GROMACS .gro file of C-alpha atoms in nm:
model
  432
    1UNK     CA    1   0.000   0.000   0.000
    2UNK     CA    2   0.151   0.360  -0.113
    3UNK     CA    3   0.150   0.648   0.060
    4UNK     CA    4  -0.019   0.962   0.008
    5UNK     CA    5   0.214   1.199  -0.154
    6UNK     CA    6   0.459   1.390   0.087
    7UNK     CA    7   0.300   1.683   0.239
    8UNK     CA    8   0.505   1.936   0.323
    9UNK     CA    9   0.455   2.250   0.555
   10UNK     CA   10   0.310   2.570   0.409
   11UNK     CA   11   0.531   2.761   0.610
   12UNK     CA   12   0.782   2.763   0.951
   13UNK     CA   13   0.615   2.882   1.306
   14UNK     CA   14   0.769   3.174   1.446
   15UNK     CA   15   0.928   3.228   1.783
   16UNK     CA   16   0.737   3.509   1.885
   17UNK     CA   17   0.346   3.541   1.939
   18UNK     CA   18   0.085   3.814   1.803
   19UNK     CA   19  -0.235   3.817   1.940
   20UNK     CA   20  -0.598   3.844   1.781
   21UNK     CA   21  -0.943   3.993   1.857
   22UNK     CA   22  -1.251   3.850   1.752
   23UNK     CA   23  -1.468   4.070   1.472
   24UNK     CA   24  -1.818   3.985   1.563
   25UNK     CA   25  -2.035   4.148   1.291
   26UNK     CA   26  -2.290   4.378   1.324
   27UNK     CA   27  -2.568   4.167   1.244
   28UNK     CA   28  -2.495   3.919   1.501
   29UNK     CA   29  -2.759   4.032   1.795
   30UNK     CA   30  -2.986   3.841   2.055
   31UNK     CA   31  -3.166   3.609   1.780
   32UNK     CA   32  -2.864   3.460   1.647
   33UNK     CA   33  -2.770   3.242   1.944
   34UNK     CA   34  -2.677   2.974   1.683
   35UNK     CA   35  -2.421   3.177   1.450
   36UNK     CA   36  -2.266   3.292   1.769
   37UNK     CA   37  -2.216   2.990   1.949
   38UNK     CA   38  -2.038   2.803   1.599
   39UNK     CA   39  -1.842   3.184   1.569
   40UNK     CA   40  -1.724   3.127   1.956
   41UNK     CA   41  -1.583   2.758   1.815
   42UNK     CA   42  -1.422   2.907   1.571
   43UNK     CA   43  -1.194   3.118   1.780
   44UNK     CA   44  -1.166   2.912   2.044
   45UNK     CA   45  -1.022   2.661   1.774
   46UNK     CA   46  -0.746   2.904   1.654
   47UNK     CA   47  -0.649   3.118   1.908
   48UNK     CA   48  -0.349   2.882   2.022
   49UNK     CA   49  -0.257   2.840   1.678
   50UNK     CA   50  -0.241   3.226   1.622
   51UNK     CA   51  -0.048   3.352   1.962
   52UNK     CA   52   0.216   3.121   1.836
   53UNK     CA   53   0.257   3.272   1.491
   54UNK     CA   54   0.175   2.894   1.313
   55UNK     CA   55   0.048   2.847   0.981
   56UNK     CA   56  -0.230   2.634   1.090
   57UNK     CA   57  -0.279   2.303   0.913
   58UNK     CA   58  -0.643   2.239   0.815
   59UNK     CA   59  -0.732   1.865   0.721
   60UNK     CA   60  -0.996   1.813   0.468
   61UNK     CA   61  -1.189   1.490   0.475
   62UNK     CA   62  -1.566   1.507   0.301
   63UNK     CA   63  -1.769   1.240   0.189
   64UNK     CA   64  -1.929   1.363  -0.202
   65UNK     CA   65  -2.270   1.540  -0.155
   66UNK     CA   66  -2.457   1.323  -0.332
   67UNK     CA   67  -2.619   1.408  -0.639
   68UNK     CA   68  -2.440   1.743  -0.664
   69UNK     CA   69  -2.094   1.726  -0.607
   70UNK     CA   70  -1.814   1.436  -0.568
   71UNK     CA   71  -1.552   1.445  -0.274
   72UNK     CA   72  -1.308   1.571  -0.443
   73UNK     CA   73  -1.522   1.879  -0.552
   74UNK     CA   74  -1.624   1.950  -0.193
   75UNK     CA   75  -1.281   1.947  -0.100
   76UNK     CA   76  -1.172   2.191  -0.373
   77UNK     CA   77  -1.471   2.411  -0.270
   78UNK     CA   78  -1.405   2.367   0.147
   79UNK     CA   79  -0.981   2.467   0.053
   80UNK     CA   80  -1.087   2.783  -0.153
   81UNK     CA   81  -1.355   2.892   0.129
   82UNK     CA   82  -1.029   2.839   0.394
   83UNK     CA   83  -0.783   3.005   0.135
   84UNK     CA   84  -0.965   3.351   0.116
   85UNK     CA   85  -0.895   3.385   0.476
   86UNK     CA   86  -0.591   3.187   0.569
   87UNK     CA   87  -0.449   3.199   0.194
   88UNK     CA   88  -0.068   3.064   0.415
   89UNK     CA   89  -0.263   2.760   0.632
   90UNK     CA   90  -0.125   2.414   0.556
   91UNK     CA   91  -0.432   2.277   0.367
   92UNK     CA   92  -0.426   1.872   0.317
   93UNK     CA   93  -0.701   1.768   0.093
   94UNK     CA   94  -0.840   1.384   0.168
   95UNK     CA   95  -1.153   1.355  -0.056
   96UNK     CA   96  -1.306   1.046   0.102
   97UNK     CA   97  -1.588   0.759   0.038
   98UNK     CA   98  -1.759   0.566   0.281
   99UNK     CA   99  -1.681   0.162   0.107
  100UNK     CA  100  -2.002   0.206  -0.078
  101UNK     CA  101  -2.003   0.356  -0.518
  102UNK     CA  102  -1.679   0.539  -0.554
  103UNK     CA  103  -1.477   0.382  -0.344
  104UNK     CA  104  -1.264   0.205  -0.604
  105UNK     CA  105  -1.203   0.506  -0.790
  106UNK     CA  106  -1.106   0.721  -0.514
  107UNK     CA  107  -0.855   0.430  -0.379
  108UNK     CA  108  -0.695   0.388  -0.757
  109UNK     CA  109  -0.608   0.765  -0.708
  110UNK     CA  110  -0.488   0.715  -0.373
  111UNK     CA  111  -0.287   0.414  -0.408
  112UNK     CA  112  -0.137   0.484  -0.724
  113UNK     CA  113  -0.350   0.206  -0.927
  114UNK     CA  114  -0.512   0.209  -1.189
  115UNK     CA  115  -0.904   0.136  -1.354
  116UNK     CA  116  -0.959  -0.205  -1.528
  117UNK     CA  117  -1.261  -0.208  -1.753
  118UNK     CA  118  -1.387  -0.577  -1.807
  119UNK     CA  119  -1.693  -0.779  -2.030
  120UNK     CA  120  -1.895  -0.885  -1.780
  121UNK     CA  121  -2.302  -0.959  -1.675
  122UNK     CA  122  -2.532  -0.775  -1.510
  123UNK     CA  123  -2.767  -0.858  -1.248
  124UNK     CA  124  -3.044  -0.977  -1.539
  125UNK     CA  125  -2.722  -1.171  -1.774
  126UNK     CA  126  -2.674  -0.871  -1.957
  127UNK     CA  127  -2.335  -0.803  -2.109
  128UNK     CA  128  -2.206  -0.521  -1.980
  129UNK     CA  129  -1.831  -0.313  -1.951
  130UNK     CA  130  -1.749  -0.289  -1.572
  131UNK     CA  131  -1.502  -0.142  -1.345
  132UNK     CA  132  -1.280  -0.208  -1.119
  133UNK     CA  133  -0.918  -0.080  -0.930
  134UNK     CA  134  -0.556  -0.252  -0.951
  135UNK     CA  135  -0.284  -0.137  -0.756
  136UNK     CA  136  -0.020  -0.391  -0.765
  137UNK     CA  137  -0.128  -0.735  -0.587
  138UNK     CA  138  -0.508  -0.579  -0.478
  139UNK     CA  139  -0.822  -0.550  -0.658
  140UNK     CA  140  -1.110  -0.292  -0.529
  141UNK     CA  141  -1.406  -0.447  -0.650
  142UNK     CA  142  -1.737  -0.315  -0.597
  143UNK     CA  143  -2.057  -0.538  -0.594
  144UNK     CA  144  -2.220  -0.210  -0.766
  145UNK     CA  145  -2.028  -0.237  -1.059
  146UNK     CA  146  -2.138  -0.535  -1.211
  147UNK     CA  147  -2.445  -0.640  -0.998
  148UNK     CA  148  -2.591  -0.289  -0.895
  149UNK     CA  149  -2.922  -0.172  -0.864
  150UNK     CA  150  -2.829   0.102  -1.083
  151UNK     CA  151  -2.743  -0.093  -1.363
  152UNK     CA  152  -3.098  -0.264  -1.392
  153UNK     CA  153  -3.400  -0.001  -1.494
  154UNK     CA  154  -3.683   0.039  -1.246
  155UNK     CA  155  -3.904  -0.166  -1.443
  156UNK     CA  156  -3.743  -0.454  -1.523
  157UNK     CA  157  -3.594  -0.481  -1.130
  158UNK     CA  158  -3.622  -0.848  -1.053
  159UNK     CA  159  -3.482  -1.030  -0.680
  160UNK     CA  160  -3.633  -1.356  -0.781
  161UNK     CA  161  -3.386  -1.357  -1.100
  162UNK     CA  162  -3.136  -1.156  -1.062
  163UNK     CA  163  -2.779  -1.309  -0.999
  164UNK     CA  164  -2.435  -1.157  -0.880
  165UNK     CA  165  -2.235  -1.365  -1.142
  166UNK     CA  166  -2.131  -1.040  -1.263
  167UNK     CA  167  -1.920  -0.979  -0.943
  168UNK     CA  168  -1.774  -1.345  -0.953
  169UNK     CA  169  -1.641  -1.250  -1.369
  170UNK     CA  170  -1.455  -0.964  -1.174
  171UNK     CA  171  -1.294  -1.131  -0.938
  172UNK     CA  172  -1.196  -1.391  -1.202
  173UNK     CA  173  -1.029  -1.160  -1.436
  174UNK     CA  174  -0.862  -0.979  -1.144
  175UNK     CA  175  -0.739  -1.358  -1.045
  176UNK     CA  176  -0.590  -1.351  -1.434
  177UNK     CA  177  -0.420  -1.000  -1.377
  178UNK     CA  178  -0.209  -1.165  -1.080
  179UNK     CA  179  -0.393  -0.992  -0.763
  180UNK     CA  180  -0.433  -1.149  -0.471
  181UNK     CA  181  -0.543  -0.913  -0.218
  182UNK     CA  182  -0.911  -0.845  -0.277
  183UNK     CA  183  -1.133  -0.554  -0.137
  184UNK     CA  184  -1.460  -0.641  -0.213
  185UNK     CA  185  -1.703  -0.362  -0.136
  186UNK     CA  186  -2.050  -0.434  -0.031
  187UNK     CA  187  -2.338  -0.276  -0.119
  188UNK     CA  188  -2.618  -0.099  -0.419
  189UNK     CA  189  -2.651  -0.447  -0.536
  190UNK     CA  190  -3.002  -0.556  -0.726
  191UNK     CA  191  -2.953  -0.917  -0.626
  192UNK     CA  192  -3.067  -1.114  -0.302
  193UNK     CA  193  -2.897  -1.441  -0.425
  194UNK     CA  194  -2.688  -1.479  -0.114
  195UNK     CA  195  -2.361  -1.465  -0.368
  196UNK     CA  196  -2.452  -1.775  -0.543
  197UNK     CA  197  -2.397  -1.609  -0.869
  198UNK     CA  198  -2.054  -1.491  -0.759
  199UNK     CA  199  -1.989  -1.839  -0.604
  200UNK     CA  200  -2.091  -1.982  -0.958
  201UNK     CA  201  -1.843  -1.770  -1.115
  202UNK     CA  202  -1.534  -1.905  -0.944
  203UNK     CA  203  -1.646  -2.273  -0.979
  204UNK     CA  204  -1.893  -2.371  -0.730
  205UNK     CA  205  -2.158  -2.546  -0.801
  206UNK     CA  206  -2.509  -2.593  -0.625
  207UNK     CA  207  -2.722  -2.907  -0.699
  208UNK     CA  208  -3.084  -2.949  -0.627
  209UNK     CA  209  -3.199  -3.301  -0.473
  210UNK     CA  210  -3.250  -3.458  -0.793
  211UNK     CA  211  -2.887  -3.395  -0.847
  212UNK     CA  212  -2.992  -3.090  -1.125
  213UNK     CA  213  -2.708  -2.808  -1.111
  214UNK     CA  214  -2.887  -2.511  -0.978
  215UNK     CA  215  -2.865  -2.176  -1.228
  216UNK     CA  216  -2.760  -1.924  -0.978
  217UNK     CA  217  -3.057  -1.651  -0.839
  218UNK     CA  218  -3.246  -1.599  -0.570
  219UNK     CA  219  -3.519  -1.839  -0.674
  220UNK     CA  220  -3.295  -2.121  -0.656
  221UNK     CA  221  -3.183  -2.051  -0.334
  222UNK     CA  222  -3.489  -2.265  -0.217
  223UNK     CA  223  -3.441  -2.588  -0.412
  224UNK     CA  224  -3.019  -2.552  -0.332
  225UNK     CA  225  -2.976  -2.921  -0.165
  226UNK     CA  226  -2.558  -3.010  -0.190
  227UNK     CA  227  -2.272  -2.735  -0.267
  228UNK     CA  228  -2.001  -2.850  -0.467
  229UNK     CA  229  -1.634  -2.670  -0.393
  230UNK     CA  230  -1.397  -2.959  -0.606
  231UNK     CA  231  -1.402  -2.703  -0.902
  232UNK     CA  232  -1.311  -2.405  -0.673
  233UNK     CA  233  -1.011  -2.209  -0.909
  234UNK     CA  234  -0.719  -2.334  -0.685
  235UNK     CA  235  -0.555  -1.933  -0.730
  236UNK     CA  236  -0.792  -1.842  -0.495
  237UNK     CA  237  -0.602  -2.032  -0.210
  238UNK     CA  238  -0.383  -1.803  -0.226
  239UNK     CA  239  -0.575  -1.480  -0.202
  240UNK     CA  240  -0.680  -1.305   0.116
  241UNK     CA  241  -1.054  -1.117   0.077
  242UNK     CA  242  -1.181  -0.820   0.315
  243UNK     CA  243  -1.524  -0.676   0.265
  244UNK     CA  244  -1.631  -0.378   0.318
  245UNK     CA  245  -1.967  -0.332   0.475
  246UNK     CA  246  -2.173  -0.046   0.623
  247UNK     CA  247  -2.468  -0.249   0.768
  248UNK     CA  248  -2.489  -0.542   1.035
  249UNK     CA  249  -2.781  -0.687   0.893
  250UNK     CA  250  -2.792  -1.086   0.957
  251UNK     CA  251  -2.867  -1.336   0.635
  252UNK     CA  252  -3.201  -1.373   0.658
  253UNK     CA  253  -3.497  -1.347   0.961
  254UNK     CA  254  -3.696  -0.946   0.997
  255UNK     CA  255  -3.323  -0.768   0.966
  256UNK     CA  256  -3.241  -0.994   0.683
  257UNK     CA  257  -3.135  -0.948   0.339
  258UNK     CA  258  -3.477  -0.982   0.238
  259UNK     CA  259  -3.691  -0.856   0.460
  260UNK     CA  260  -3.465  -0.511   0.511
  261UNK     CA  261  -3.343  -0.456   0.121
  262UNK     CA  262  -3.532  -0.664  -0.138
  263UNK     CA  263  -3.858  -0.461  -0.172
  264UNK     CA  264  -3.639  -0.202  -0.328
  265UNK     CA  265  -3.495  -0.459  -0.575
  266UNK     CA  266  -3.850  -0.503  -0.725
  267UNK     CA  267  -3.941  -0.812  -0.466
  268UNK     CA  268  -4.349  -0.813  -0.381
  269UNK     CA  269  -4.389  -0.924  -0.018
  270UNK     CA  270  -4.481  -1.260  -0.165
  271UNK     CA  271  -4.137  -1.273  -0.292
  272UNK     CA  272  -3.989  -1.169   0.036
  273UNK     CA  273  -4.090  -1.443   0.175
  274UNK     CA  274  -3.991  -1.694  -0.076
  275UNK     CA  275  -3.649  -1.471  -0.080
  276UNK     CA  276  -3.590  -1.551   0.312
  277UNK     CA  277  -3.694  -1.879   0.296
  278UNK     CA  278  -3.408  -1.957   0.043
  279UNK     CA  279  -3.178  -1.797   0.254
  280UNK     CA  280  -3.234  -2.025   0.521
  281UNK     CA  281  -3.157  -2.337   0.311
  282UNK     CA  282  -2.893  -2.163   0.156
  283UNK     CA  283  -2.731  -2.142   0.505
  284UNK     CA  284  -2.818  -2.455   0.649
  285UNK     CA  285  -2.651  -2.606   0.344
  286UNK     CA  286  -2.380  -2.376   0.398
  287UNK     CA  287  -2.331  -2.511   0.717
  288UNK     CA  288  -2.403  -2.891   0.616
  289UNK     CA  289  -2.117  -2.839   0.338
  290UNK     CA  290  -1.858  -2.636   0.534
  291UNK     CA  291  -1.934  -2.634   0.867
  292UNK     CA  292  -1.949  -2.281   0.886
  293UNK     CA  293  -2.281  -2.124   1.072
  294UNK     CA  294  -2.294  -1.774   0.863
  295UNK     CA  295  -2.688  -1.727   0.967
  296UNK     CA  296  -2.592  -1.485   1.258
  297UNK     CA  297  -2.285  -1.347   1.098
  298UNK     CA  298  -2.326  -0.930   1.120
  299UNK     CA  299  -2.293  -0.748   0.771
  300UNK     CA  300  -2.338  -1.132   0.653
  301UNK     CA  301  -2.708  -0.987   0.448
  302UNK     CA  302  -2.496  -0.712   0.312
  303UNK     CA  303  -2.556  -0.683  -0.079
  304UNK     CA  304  -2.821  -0.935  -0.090
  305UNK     CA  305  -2.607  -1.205   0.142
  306UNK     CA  306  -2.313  -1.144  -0.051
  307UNK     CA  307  -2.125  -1.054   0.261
  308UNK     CA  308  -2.248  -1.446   0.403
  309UNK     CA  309  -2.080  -1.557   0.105
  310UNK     CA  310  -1.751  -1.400   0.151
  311UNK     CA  311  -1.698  -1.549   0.499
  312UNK     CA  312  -1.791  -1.877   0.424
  313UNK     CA  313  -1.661  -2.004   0.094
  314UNK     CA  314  -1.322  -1.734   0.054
  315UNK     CA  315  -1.231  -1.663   0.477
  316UNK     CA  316  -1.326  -1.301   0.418
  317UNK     CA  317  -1.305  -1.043   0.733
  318UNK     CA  318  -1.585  -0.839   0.723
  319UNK     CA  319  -1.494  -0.447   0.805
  320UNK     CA  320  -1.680  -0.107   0.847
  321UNK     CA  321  -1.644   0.038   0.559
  322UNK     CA  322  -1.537   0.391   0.623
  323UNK     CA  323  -1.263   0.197   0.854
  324UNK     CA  324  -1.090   0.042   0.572
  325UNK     CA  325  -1.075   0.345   0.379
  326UNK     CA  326  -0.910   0.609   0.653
  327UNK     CA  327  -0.683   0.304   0.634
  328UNK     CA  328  -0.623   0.305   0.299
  329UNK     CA  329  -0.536   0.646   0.289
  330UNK     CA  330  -0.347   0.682   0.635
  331UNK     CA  331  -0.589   0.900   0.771
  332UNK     CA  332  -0.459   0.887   1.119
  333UNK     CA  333  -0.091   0.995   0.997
  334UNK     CA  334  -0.239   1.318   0.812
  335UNK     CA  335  -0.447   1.440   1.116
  336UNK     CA  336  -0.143   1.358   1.390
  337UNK     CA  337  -0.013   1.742   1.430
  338UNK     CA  338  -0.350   1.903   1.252
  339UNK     CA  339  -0.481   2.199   1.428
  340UNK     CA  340  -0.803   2.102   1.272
  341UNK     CA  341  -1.078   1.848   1.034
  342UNK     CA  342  -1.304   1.955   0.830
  343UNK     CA  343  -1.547   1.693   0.682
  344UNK     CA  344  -1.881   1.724   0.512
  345UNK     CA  345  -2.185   1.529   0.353
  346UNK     CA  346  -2.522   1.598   0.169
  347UNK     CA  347  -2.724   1.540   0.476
  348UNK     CA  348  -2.634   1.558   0.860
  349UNK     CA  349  -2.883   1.394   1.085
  350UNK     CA  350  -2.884   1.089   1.375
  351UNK     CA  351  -2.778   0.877   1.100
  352UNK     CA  352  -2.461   1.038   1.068
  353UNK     CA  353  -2.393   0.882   1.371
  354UNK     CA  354  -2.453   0.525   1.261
  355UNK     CA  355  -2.126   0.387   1.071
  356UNK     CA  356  -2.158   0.704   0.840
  357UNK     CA  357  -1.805   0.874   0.724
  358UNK     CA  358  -1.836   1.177   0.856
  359UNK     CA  359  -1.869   0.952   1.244
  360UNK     CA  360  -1.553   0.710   1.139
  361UNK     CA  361  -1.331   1.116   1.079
  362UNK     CA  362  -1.511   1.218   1.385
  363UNK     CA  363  -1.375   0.898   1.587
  364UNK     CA  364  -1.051   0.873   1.429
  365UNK     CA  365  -0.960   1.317   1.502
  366UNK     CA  366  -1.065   1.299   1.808
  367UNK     CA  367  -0.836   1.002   1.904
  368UNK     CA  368  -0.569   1.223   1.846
  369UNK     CA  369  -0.705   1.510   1.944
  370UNK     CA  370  -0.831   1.703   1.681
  371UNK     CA  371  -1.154   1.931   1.662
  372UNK     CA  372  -1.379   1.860   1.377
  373UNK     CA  373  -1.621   2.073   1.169
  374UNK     CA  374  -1.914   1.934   1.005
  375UNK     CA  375  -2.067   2.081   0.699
  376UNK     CA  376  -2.379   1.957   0.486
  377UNK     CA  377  -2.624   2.027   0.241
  378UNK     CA  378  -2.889   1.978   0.529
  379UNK     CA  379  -2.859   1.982   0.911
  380UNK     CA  380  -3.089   1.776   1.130
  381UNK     CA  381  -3.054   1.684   1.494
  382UNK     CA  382  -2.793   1.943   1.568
  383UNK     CA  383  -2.764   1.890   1.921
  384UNK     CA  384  -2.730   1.532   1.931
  385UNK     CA  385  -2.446   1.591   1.662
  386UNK     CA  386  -2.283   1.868   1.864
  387UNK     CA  387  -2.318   1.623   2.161
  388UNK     CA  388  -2.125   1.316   2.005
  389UNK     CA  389  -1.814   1.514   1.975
  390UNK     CA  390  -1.860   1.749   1.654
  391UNK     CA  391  -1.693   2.143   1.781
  392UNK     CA  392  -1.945   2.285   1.484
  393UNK     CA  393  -2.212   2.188   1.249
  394UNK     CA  394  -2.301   2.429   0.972
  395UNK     CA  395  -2.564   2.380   0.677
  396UNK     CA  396  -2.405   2.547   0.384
  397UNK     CA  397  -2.770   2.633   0.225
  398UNK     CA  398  -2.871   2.997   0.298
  399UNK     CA  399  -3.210   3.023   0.417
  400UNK     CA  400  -3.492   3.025   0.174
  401UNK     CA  401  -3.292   2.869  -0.107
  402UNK     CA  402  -3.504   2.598  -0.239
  403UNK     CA  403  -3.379   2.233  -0.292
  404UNK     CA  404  -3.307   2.182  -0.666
  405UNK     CA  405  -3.091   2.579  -0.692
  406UNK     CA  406  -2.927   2.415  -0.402
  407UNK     CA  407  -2.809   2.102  -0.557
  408UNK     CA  408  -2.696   2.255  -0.860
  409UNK     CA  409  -2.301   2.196  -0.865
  410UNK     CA  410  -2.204   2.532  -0.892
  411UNK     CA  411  -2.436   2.667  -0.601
  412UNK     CA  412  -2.313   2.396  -0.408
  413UNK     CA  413  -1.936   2.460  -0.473
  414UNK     CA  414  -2.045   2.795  -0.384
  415UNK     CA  415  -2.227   2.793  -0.077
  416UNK     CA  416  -1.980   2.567   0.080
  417UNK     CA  417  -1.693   2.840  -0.017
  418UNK     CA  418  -1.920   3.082   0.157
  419UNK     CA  419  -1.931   2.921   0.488
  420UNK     CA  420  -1.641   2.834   0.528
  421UNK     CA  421  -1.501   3.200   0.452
  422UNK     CA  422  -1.782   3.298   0.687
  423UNK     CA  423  -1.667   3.034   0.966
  424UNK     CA  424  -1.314   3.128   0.972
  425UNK     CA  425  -1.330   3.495   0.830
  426UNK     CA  426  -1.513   3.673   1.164
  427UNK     CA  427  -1.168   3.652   1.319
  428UNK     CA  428  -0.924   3.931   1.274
  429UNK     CA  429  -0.588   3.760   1.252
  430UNK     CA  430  -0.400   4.071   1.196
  431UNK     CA  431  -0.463   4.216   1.507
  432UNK     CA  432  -0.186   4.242   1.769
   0.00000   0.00000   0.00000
């Protein structure tokens, strides 16, 4: 795994201090308890910094804001909001993703790899180009890439047919390309096939009691009576797997793969039930076959029991997502001697607090210290954010802008410019 390349200090702390003085701005009165408290964060965030005469060093660390603006372009926007202050702070830009879409892409750039494009099916057998990231010995493969909801229309969405096969041609040509590390990243699938399509793909086979090879989907997970693992590709004994997943959802049972996250794959509750039924026999086979019990396994209904899969047939360890990825980039190194984070999604509410990225930066700066700001697109249950450990969270959508001028990319790059000028630019740092 490569490093990030070398930061380097903006500029050298001096040996003598200058002070400061807060500029509070005229419009700040009795009614804007809110702007005042974040405004009081602020400069109790730099002050030290300041008296010391140190550039400070500002960490960057969004998630995208989806459906207006990647990670990378909130980052850009967040360091030119920061520069028209502090144009000599240390800025270190870390445009994250949370193990879900994007996460290959963002860990090619990171680790120096590079995209593979490859033939491959889709969820309904559909040929298709997919991608996926090399860097040296490890493949980034997404389940969304080849068996994503996205990739089958809202019409034709299917859980009773649809198969991950798809994912299983990935991990077959990255097998051909010499990697042996695999990343596998859970989740945005359209199939609830428990991986049997993926399992197909890499030469198991499933036999119903007649003896009948099974055609891998979730209606077949039902009639699955033997598993087959002699035709296994024998390259994959020498591989070591590690899936990402952002949900502890069991197999099967009400927080199962299909109960939780096959309705929105097109299944009718009819279907559901026929879905979770074939889960169960898919495990107890599991277990007949390998003598591994994945029913209670956490994460193990991740992308439609993929995650089950993983454990079972390959020895996968099953991480948190946004864990793997701070990893990745060596998160923890870049934020050792910040002064402090900023990190940012579309939407801030108590799910933020649930696995999300903008928790795992939280968790990770304040380890070593380090205050973090949260910005979003939308702000819900403030307080209970403040209260986990956030020093400020700040919508970046003046009031009375309407959704849709909001998402637009360049009112987004905006607005998060502005608040962030806003933020750090009510403190006078010329002042001695």
């Amino acid at each position: 795994m490569v490093d990030l390349a070398q930061l380097v200090r903006a500029s050298d702390c001096g040996s003598e201090g200058r002070g400061f003085e807060p500029h509070i701005p005229p419009f700040i009165s009795g009614n804007s308890t809110e702007f005042s408290l974040i405004l009081l964060h602020i400069i109790t965030l730099v002050s030290n910094f300041v008296t010391n005469s140190c550039a400070m060093k500002i960490v960057i660390a969004p998630d995208s804001f989806k459906g207006s603006l990647s990670s990378s372009e909130v980052a850009d926007a967040i360091e030119n909001g920061v520069k028209q202050v502090l144009p000599n702070a240390e800025v270190v830009k870390i445009p994250l993703a949370d193990g879900g879409e994007g996460t290959s892409r963002l860990l090619s750039k990171v680790l120096g790899g590079r995209m593979i494009s490859c033939v491959a099916l889709d969820p309904l057998g559909r040929e298709i180009v997919a991608e996926y990231c090399v860097a040296g010995r490890l493949a980034v493969i997404e389940t969304a890439a080849a068996s994503g909801l996205m990739l089958v229309e809202e019409c034709s969405r299917d859980a009773m047919e649809a198969s991950s096969f798809g994912t299983g041609m990935l991990i077959c040509d990255a097998l051909d390309r010499g990697c042996r590390d695999f990343l596998i990243c859970l989740g945005g699938s359209a199939t609830t096939d428990a991986g049997m399509g993926m399992l197909s793909a890499i030469g198991v086979k499933f036999y119903d009691s007649d003896g009948g090879e099974l055609q891998p989907s979730g209606k077949n997970l039902n009639r699955i009576a033997s598993v087959d693992t002699k035709d296994v590709d024998n390259r994959l004994k020498e591989c070591r797997f590690e899936a990402v997943c952002d949900v502890e959802n069991v197999l099967y049972g009400d927080r199962g793969a299909a109960y939780v996250f096959a309705p929105q794959k097109g299944a009718s509750l009819v279907e559901v039930q026929l879905l979770d039924v074939g889960l169960r026999n898919f495990a107890m086979c599991v277990n007949k076959s390998l003598r591994i019990d994945v029913s209670g396994i956490k994460g193990g209904g991740a992308a439609g029991g993929i995650g089950a899969s993983l454990v079972a047939f390959l020895g996968a360890e099953l991480r948190r997502g946004i864990d793997v990825v701070l990893d990745a980039v060596r998160f923890d190194d870049m934020v050792a001697e910040a002064d402090v984070v900023i990190t940012g999604e579309g939407k801030a509410d108590a799910q933020t607090l649930m696995g999300k990225l903008p928790s795992g930066v939280l968790e990770r700066s304040r380890r070593a210290g380090v205050p973090v700001i949260l910005l979003a697109g939308k702000v819900e249950c403030r307080d209970k954010l403040l209260a986990e450990g956030f020093r400020c969270v700040e919508s970046i959508v003046p009031s009375g802008m309407n959704l849709a001028t909001a998402m637009r990319s360049e009112v987004a790059e905006k607005n998060i410019e502005n608040s962030i000028a806003t933020l750090f630019g009510n403190i006078d740092f010329s002042a001695h």
